[in-house]
Amino acid sequence: MHFKYCPHCGNKLIRKEIGDEGLIPYCDRCETPLWDMFTTSVICAVTNEQQEIALIRQNYVSTNSYVCIAGIMKMGESAEEAAIREIKEEIGQDVERLQFVQSYPYEKKEMLMLGFGARVKKKELALSQEVDSAQWVPFSEALGKLREGSIAWQLVKHVIEEIQDESNL
């Protein structure tokens, strides 16, 4: 979100030099800098003990490619809590282990996506209303079902490589 007017008083913002940050939207009346805002979300590569990953299709996201479980963090919720909640809500799985992988800026949607690898014990997928279909996919087929280079593709590639490296120890 890019501010043009102060959300507190409605005053039109000016550009003001703020330390190392450069020119920032600023409210003269409230004496407040207003940095651009983004939505924080989680994206999760959910794997099981059989070297499979849960991929979902949500037609409002894509009718061609699968995606990972993802969702917006709620106010007062940690990223870890959001990841566990989204996995339970979207595919009905209970997380046994959760590990932060990395953050992914998604400028097109003004989001910051926090990527996690999640381990679950395989059970039947129970889909929420917002998931059109889901399946357990062998690691060897997973990247081919995702849009190459996408955030989901990057996350899944990282998680699969990490699990395979652990298996080779």
XYZ file of C-alpha atoms in Angstrom:
169
model
C 0.000 0.000 0.000
C 1.338 3.391 -0.974
C 0.117 6.298 1.140
C -0.899 9.589 -0.504
C -2.982 10.857 2.410
C -2.484 10.452 6.148
C -4.644 7.582 7.468
C -4.916 9.427 10.822
C -5.988 12.950 9.803
C -6.564 12.814 6.020
C -3.918 15.466 5.274
C -2.175 15.203 1.858
C 1.345 13.880 2.428
C 4.573 15.567 1.402
C 7.903 13.891 0.633
C 10.437 14.384 3.432
C 14.025 13.202 3.802
C 14.078 10.697 6.691
C 17.611 9.673 7.675
C 19.056 6.891 5.496
C 15.604 6.056 4.117
C 15.532 8.895 1.588
C 12.327 10.693 0.622
C 9.390 9.234 2.516
C 5.686 10.186 2.493
C 5.249 12.394 5.562
C 2.315 14.049 7.337
C 3.179 17.614 8.406
C 0.114 17.799 10.675
C 0.754 14.530 12.583
C 4.542 14.754 12.178
C 4.578 11.114 11.103
C 6.451 9.274 8.335
C 4.285 6.714 6.514
C 6.329 3.967 4.887
C 4.810 1.809 2.173
C 3.090 -1.246 3.623
C 2.799 -4.834 2.463
C 0.733 -7.820 3.517
C 2.616 -10.569 5.308
C 1.721 -14.127 4.399
C 3.064 -17.652 4.776
C 3.750 -20.245 2.092
C 4.393 -23.856 3.062
C 5.954 -26.858 1.362
C 4.210 -29.717 3.208
C 6.012 -33.059 3.009
C 5.406 -36.504 4.466
C 7.494 -39.543 5.417
C 6.973 -41.132 1.971
C 8.933 -38.396 0.146
C 5.775 -36.743 -1.160
C 4.642 -33.134 -1.103
C 1.083 -31.837 -0.828
C 0.194 -29.567 -3.747
C -3.128 -27.825 -4.164
C -5.059 -26.193 -6.964
C -7.050 -23.060 -6.326
C -8.755 -21.909 -9.503
C -8.744 -18.286 -8.369
C -4.917 -18.520 -8.283
C -4.268 -20.696 -11.367
C -6.135 -23.229 -13.452
C -2.894 -24.520 -15.001
C -0.486 -24.991 -12.115
C -0.541 -26.319 -8.619
C 0.580 -24.184 -5.687
C 1.722 -24.661 -2.111
C -0.410 -24.068 0.939
C -0.387 -20.335 1.674
C -2.326 -17.692 3.517
C -2.359 -14.308 5.175
C -1.158 -13.899 8.744
C -3.838 -12.708 11.155
C -3.284 -9.858 13.589
C -1.548 -11.147 16.731
C -0.523 -14.419 15.074
C 3.109 -15.498 14.659
C 4.315 -16.716 11.269
C 4.650 -20.222 12.698
C 1.095 -20.177 14.046
C -0.180 -18.952 10.679
C 1.657 -21.749 8.820
C 0.285 -24.450 11.126
C -3.242 -22.978 10.924
C -3.206 -22.700 7.119
C -1.987 -26.296 6.693
C -4.735 -27.573 8.993
C -7.426 -25.401 7.353
C -6.533 -26.041 3.715
C -5.581 -29.745 3.735
C -6.439 -31.061 7.215
C -2.898 -32.098 8.152
C -1.271 -31.839 11.591
C 2.237 -30.389 11.517
C 4.885 -32.427 13.326
C 7.875 -30.258 12.393
C 8.062 -26.746 10.957
C 11.179 -24.985 9.733
C 11.558 -21.482 8.343
C 13.252 -21.528 4.928
C 13.368 -17.912 3.721
C 11.313 -14.855 2.889
C 10.136 -14.037 -0.624
C 9.108 -10.522 -1.654
C 6.122 -10.714 -4.009
C 5.930 -7.188 -5.407
C 3.123 -7.917 -7.880
C 0.707 -8.452 -4.960
C 2.506 -6.170 -2.471
C 3.207 -9.135 -0.194
C 6.051 -10.571 1.801
C 5.771 -14.369 1.834
C 7.491 -16.246 4.644
C 8.427 -19.697 3.382
C 8.310 -22.805 5.579
C 8.998 -26.479 5.172
C 6.472 -28.523 7.160
C 6.590 -32.240 7.925
C 3.382 -34.168 8.532
C 2.489 -37.831 8.935
C 0.631 -38.766 5.758
C -3.123 -39.054 5.992
C -5.965 -38.370 3.606
C -6.167 -34.743 2.491
C -9.247 -32.928 3.848
C -9.843 -29.844 1.711
C -11.247 -26.484 2.717
C -13.806 -24.689 0.544
C -11.073 -22.519 -0.994
C -9.114 -25.522 -2.306
C -10.427 -27.006 -5.568
C -8.176 -30.075 -5.538
C -5.077 -31.420 -3.814
C -2.790 -34.396 -4.064
C 0.266 -36.001 -2.584
C 2.944 -35.771 -5.292
C 6.249 -37.719 -5.338
C 9.267 -35.434 -5.004
C 10.398 -36.473 -8.497
C 7.220 -35.006 -10.073
C 6.608 -31.970 -7.853
C 8.562 -29.253 -9.654
C 6.882 -30.140 -12.957
C 3.467 -29.337 -11.467
C 4.500 -25.849 -10.344
C 5.147 -22.761 -12.464
C 8.911 -22.747 -12.988
C 10.649 -19.953 -11.088
C 7.581 -19.111 -8.985
C 7.903 -18.667 -5.235
C 6.245 -22.063 -4.702
C 8.698 -23.671 -7.166
C 11.697 -22.084 -5.400
C 10.454 -23.176 -1.970
C 9.650 -26.743 -3.047
C 13.021 -27.099 -4.798
C 14.825 -25.966 -1.645
C 12.827 -28.231 0.691
C 13.199 -31.320 -1.529
C 16.960 -30.776 -1.915
C 17.334 -30.332 1.852
C 15.401 -33.540 2.615
C 17.351 -35.502 0.004
C 20.661 -34.191 1.399
C 19.602 -35.329 4.906
C 18.744 -38.780 3.508
C 22.217 -39.098 1.983
C 24.030 -38.543 5.292
